[in-house]
Amino acid sequence: MGWFDALRGSRAVDPRAALVDPIEQALRALGWVEGEVGAPRAVDSPFGIDEMPFEHWLAQVFLPRLHEARADGQWPTRSDVAVAAYRNLDGQPDAQPLLRLLSQLDALINTRAG
């Protein structure tokens, strides 16, 4: 294999994009996502706090936006979804795998933004 082939084949998967499917699986395991993931629902407040339960925001706003970010490579410059999730999902032991994934995503986004 020549150097050109090595360069062409060295495209690594974006680690942020690699978390989208596991996050979706975690949301499905909790019963918060069923069926197809549609377009993001429009919200006017951060995390939809004045408009819907946090679990609905994760399923109807956050997850569709994650799919869009993975598709177009346009990630936010900052993410604090894990902090909001820890606050809103405190005491739900089944949410621990999701919380870990969201923490990883925040770390990856915030590290790349710096």
Short mmCIF file of C-alpha atoms in Angstrom, two decimals:
data_model
loop_
_atom_site.label_atom_id
_atom_site.label_comp_id
_atom_site.label_asym_id
_atom_site.label_seq_id
_atom_site.Cartn_x
_atom_site.Cartn_y
_atom_site.Cartn_z
CA MET A 1 0.00 0.00 0.00
CA GLY A 2 1.38 3.40 -0.99
CA TRP A 3 1.21 6.60 1.00
CA PHE A 4 -1.78 7.85 -1.03
CA ASP A 5 -3.74 4.70 -0.20
CA ALA A 6 -2.80 5.08 3.45
CA LEU A 7 -4.09 8.66 3.50
CA ARG A 8 -7.29 7.77 1.70
CA GLY A 9 -8.04 4.88 4.05
CA SER A 10 -7.14 6.69 7.24
CA ARG A 11 -10.41 8.54 7.65
CA ALA A 12 -11.39 7.79 11.20
CA VAL A 13 -15.00 7.82 12.29
CA ASP A 14 -15.83 10.99 14.21
CA PRO A 15 -16.16 9.84 17.84
CA ARG A 16 -19.13 12.19 18.31
CA ALA A 17 -20.94 10.51 15.42
CA ALA A 18 -20.11 7.10 16.84
CA LEU A 19 -22.16 7.96 19.96
CA VAL A 20 -25.40 8.75 18.11
CA ASP A 21 -26.59 5.15 17.72
CA PRO A 22 -25.71 4.10 21.31
CA ILE A 23 -27.56 7.19 22.62
CA GLU A 24 -30.57 6.31 20.51
CA GLN A 25 -30.43 2.70 21.75
CA ALA A 26 -30.28 3.91 25.36
CA LEU A 27 -33.33 6.15 24.79
CA ARG A 28 -35.19 3.23 23.20
CA ALA A 29 -34.25 0.92 26.10
CA LEU A 30 -35.82 3.44 28.47
CA GLY A 31 -38.98 3.48 26.35
CA TRP A 32 -38.60 7.15 25.44
CA VAL A 33 -38.17 6.60 21.69
CA GLU A 34 -40.38 4.37 19.57
CA GLY A 35 -40.56 4.08 15.81
CA GLU A 36 -38.73 6.36 13.41
CA VAL A 37 -36.82 9.39 14.58
CA GLY A 38 -38.43 12.35 12.85
CA ALA A 39 -37.46 15.97 12.41
CA PRO A 40 -36.59 17.90 15.56
CA ARG A 41 -39.53 19.47 17.31
CA ALA A 42 -39.22 23.25 17.65
CA VAL A 43 -38.81 24.57 21.18
CA ASP A 44 -38.39 28.08 22.54
CA SER A 45 -36.77 27.32 25.89
CA PRO A 46 -33.43 25.65 26.71
CA PHE A 47 -33.95 21.89 26.94
CA GLY A 48 -37.66 22.54 26.33
CA ILE A 49 -37.97 23.09 30.06
CA ASP A 50 -41.08 25.26 29.81
CA GLU A 51 -42.68 23.14 27.11
CA MET A 52 -42.27 19.41 27.78
CA PRO A 53 -40.78 16.85 30.15
CA PHE A 54 -37.03 16.47 29.73
CA GLU A 55 -37.41 12.88 28.50
CA HIS A 56 -39.62 14.14 25.65
CA TRP A 57 -37.05 16.81 24.79
CA LEU A 58 -34.34 14.15 24.57
CA ALA A 59 -36.48 12.04 22.22
CA GLN A 60 -38.15 14.75 20.13
CA VAL A 61 -35.53 17.50 19.95
CA PHE A 62 -32.10 16.30 21.03
CA LEU A 63 -31.98 12.92 19.26
CA PRO A 64 -33.21 14.28 15.90
CA ARG A 65 -30.64 17.07 16.16
CA LEU A 66 -27.94 14.50 16.86
CA HIS A 67 -28.90 12.67 13.69
CA GLU A 68 -28.69 15.94 11.75
CA ALA A 69 -25.28 16.77 13.22
CA ARG A 70 -23.95 13.36 12.27
CA ALA A 71 -25.34 13.66 8.73
CA ASP A 72 -23.99 17.14 7.99
CA GLY A 73 -20.98 17.22 10.31
CA GLN A 74 -22.21 20.45 11.91
CA TRP A 75 -21.80 19.91 15.64
CA PRO A 76 -22.56 22.53 18.29
CA THR A 77 -19.59 24.40 19.70
CA ARG A 78 -20.69 23.67 23.27
CA SER A 79 -22.87 21.01 24.92
CA ASP A 80 -24.19 20.72 28.46
CA VAL A 81 -26.87 18.11 27.88
CA ALA A 82 -25.30 15.73 30.41
CA VAL A 83 -25.56 18.33 33.19
CA ALA A 84 -29.25 18.85 32.37
CA ALA A 85 -29.76 15.09 32.19
CA TYR A 86 -28.15 14.49 35.57
CA ARG A 87 -30.41 17.17 37.09
CA ASN A 88 -33.57 15.90 35.44
CA LEU A 89 -32.98 12.16 35.66
CA ASP A 90 -31.54 12.01 39.16
CA GLY A 91 -32.76 8.93 40.96
CA GLN A 92 -33.54 6.92 37.82
CA PRO A 93 -31.03 4.04 37.99
CA ASP A 94 -32.04 2.77 34.53
CA ALA A 95 -30.82 6.07 33.06
CA GLN A 96 -27.17 5.51 34.07
CA PRO A 97 -26.03 4.13 30.68
CA LEU A 98 -27.64 7.13 28.94
CA LEU A 99 -26.02 9.56 31.39
CA ARG A 100 -22.59 8.07 30.71
CA LEU A 101 -23.08 8.39 26.95
CA LEU A 102 -24.27 11.99 27.23
CA SER A 103 -21.25 12.82 29.40
CA GLN A 104 -18.94 11.34 26.75
CA LEU A 105 -20.67 13.34 24.02
CA ASP A 106 -20.40 16.59 26.00
CA ALA A 107 -16.71 15.97 26.65
CA LEU A 108 -16.01 15.32 22.96
CA ILE A 109 -17.94 18.38 21.79
CA ASN A 110 -16.52 20.70 24.43
CA THR A 111 -12.95 19.48 23.85
CA ARG A 112 -13.18 20.11 20.11
CA ALA A 113 -14.69 23.54 20.72
CA GLY A 114 -11.73 24.66 22.82
#
